[in-house]
Coordinates of C-alpha atoms in Angstrom, one line a residue:
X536 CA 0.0 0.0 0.0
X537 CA 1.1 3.5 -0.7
X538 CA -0.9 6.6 0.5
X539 CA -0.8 10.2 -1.2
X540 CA -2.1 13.6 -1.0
X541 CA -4.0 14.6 -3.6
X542 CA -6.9 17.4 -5.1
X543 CA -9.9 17.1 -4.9
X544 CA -10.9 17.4 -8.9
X545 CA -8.4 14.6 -10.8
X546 CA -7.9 12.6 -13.8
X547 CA -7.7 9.0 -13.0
X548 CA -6.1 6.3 -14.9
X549 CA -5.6 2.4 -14.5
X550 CA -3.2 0.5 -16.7
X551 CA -2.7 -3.1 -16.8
X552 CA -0.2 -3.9 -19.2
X553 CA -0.7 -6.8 -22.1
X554 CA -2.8 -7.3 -25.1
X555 CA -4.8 -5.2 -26.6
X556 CA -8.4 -4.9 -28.7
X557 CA -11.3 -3.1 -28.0
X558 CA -12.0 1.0 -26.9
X559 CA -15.3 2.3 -25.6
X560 CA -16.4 5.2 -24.4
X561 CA -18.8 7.5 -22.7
X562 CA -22.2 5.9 -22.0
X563 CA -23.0 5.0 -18.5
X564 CA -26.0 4.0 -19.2
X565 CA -24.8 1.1 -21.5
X566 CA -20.9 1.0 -19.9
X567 CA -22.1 0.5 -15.5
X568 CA -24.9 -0.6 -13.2
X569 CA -25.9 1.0 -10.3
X570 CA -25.4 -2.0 -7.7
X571 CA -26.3 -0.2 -4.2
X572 CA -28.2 2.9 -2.4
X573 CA -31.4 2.8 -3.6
X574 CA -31.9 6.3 -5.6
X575 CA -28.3 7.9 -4.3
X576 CA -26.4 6.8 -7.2
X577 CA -27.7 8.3 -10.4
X578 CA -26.8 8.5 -14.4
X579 CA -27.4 12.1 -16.2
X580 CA -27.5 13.9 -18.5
X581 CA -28.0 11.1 -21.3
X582 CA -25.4 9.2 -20.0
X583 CA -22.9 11.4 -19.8
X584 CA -22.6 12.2 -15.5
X585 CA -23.0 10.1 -12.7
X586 CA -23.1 10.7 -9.2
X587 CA -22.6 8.7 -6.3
X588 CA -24.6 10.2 -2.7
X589 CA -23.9 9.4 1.2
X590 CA -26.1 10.5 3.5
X591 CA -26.5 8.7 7.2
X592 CA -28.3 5.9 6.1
X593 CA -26.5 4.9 3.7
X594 CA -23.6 5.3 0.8
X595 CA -24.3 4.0 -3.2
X596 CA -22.0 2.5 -5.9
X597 CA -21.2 1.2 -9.3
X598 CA -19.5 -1.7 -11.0
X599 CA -18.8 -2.1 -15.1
X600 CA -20.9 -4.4 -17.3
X601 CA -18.0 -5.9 -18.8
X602 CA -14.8 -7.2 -17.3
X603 CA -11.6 -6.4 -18.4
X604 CA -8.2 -8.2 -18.6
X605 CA -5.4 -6.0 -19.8
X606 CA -5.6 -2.4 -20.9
X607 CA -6.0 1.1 -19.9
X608 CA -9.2 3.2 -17.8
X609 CA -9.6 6.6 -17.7
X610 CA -12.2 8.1 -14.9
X611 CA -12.7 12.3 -14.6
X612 CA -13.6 12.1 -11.0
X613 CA -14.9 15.4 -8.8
X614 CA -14.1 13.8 -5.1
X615 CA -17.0 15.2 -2.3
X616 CA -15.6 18.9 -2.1
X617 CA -15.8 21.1 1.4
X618 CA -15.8 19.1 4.8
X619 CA -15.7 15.4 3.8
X620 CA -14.0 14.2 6.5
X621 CA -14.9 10.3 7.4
X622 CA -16.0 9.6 3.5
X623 CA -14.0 7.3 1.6
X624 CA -14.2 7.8 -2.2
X625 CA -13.0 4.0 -3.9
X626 CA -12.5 3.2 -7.0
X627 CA -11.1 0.0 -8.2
X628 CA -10.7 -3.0 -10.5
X629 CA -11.5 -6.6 -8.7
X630 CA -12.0 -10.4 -10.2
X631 CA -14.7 -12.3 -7.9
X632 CA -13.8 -15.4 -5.8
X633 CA -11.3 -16.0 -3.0
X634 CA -8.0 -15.7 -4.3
X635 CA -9.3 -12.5 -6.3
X636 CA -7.0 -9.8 -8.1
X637 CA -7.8 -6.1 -7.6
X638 CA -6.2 -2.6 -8.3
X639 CA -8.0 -0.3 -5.4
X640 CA -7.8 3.9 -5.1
X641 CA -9.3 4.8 -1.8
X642 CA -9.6 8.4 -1.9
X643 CA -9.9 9.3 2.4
X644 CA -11.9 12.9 2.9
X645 CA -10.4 15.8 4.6
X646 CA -11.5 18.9 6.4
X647 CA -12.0 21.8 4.6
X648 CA -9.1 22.9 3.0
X649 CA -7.1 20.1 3.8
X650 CA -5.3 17.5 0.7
X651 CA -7.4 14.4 -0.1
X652 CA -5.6 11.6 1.2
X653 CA -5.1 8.7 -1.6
X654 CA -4.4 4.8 -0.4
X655 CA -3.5 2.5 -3.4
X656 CA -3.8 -1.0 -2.9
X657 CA -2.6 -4.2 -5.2
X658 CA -3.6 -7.6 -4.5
X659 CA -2.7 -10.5 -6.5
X660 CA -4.7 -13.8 -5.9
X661 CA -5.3 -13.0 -2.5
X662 CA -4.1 11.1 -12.7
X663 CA -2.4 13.3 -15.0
X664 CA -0.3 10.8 -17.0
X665 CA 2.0 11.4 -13.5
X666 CA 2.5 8.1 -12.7
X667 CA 1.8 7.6 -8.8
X668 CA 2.2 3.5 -8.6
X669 CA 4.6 1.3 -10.4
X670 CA 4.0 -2.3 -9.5
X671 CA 6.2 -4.5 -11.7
X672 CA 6.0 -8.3 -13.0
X673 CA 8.2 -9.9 -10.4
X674 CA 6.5 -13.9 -11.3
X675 CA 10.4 -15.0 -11.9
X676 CA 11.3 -14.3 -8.0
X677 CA 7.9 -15.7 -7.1
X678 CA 5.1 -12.5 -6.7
X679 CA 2.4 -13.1 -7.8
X680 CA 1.1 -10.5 -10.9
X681 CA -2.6 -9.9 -11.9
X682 CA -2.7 -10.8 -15.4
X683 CA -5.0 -14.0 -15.5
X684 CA -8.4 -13.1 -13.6
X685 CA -10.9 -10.7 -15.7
X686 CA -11.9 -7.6 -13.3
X687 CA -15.1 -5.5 -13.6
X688 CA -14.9 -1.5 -12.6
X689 CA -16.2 -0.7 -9.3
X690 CA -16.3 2.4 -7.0
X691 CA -18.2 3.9 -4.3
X692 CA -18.7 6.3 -1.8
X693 CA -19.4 5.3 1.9
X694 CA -19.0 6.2 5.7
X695 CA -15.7 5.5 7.1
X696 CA -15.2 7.8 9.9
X697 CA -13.9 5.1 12.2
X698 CA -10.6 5.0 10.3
X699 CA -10.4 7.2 7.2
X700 CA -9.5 10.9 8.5
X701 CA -6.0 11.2 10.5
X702 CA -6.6 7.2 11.7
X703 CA -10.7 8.2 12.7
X704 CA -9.9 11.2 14.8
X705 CA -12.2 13.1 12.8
X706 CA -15.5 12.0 12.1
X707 CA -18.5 12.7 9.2
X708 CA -20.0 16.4 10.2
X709 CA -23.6 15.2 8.5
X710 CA -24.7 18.1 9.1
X711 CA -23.0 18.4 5.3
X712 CA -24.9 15.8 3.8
X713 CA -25.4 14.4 1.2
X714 CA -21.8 13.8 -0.1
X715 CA -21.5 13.8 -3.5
X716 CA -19.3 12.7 -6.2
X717 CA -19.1 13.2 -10.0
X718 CA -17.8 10.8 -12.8
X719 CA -17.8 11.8 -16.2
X720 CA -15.5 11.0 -19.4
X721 CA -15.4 7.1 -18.8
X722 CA -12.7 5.5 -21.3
X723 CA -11.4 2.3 -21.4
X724 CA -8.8 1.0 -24.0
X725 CA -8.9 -2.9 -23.5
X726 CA -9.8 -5.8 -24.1
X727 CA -12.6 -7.5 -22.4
X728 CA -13.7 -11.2 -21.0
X729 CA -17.2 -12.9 -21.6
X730 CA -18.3 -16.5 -20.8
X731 CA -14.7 -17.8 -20.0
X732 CA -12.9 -16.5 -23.2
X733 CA -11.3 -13.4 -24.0
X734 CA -11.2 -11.5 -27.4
X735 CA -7.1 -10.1 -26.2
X736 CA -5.1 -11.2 -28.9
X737 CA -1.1 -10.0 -29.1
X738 CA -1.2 -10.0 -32.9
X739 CA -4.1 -7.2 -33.0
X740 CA -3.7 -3.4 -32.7
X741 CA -6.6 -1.1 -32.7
X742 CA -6.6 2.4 -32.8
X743 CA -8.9 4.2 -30.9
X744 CA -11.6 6.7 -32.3
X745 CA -13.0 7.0 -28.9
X746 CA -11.0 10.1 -28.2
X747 CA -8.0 10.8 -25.6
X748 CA -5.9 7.2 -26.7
X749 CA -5.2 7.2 -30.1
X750 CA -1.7 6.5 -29.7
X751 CA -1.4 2.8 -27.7
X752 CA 2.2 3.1 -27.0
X753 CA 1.3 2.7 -23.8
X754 CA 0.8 -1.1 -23.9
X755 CA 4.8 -1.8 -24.5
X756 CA 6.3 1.2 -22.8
X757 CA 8.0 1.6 -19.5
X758 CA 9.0 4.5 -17.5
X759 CA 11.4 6.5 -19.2
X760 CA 13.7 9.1 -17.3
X761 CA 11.9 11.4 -17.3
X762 CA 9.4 9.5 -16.1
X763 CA 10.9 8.2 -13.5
X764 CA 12.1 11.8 -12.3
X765 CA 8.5 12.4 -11.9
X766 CA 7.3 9.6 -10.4
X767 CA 10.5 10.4 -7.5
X768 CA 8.9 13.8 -7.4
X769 CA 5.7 12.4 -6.0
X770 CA 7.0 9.9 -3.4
X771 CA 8.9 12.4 -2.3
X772 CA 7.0 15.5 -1.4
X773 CA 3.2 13.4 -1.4
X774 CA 3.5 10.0 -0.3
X775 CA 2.6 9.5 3.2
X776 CA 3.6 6.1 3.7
X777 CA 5.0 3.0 1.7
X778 CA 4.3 -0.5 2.9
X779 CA 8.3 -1.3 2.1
X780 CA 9.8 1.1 3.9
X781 CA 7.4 -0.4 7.0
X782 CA 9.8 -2.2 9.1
X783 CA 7.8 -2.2 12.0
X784 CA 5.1 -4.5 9.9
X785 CA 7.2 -6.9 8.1
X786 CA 10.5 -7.9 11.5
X787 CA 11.7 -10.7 9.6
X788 CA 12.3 -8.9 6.3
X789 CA 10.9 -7.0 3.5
X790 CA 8.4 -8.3 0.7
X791 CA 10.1 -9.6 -1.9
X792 CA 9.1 -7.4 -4.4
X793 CA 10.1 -4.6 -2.2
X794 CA 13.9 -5.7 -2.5
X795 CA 13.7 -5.0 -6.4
X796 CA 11.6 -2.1 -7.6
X797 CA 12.2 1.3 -6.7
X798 CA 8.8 2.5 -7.4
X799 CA 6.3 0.8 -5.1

């Protein structure tokens, strides 16, 4: 886990890299379901906003129709703005079953005028082009990588005051409700899983009409130096914490992908 400080208005991406076939676009109405919270989730403005609500009874969310096994996700995302201390903002990838793989943004909420705090999570079977999160294929030293389980989209907004804001010292002021936050400009670049099979195939490039990923170097290409200068420039004056620089958690010695990558 890594955890940020961020705005409260950002560009969100997801890349998984591998093959590549299939862009969409746009439509929430034919791209997500609304899955919980009753009326507080909601799809306008023909498709092209949706908004997730917390009140105190309860938060709402959203998942993808489709599931997706390699590619790249792009999500305009307005986080709840003024006091939304004790709400928690997620947005992430996930396969279903036990031994699940998922690629989780928890956005915490802050007092008024205070940075959004960002947790990013990777489990395998168990913004601005900046890149924030490098986690690399390390299967030849034995870590596991999530490239074989199909994930749907998923995110939702929901009460954490126990924990989110500085550790659950400061809790929801609902006198603010409802919480709200907007997604809009849904992309996704990738190819997708139905019924067991997928239609990924290494020998097929498509070039996107859908707008904002015409160019698909990004399926091949690593970090170059000046990406990695920026990607230093994050960790260093935003991240909070890193889980390998966590001696206190792990006594007996680092994960093992922590001993290789710079970038976690």
């Amino acid at each position: 886990m890594a955890t940020l400080s961020v705005p409260a208005i950002l560009v969100l991406s997801v890349v998984v890299l591998g093959s590549f076939i299939a862009a969409s676009a746009g439509d929430f109405y034919q791209e997500f379901d609304i899955t919980w919270g009753d009326n507080r989730a909601e799809i306008l403005d023909g498709g092209k906003l949706l908004t997730l609500s917390l009140d105190k009874t309860s938060g709402s969310g959203f998942k993808s129709k489709k599931e997706y096994l390699f590619g790249r996700v792009d999500m305009q995302i307005k986080l709840v703005s003024g006091n939304s201390a004790g709400t928690v903002t997620a947005f992430y990838l996930s396969s279903e079953g036990p031994n699940h793989d998922e690629i989780d943004f928890e956005f915490l909420g802050n007092l008024s005028g205070d940075p959004y705090i960002v947790h990013t999570n990777v489990y395998s079977q168990g913004k601005d082009n900046i890149a924030i999160r490098v986690f690399n294929n390390e299967e030849s030293i034995g870590v596991p990588y999530p490239k074989n389980q199909a994930m749907k989209l998923y995110s939702s907004l929901w009460n954490a005051d126990q924990w989110a804001t500085r550790g659950g010292l400061v809790k929801t002021d609902w006198s603010k409700a409802p919480f709200k936050a907007y997604y809009r400009n849904f992309k996704a670049n990738a190819c997708t899983w139905s019924n067991g099979n997928s239609d990924c195939s290494s020998k097929t490039s498509y070039s996107s009409s859908a707008g904002g990923n015409n160019n698909n170097v990004w399926q091949t290409q690593g970090l170059d130096a000046n990406g990695r200068r920026r990607l230093r420039w994050v960790q260093k004056y935003y991240m909070v914490y890193n889980y390998c620089a966590d001696l206190k958690r792990f006594p007996q010695g680092r994960p093992r992908e922590c001993r290789r990558s710079r970038f976690l």
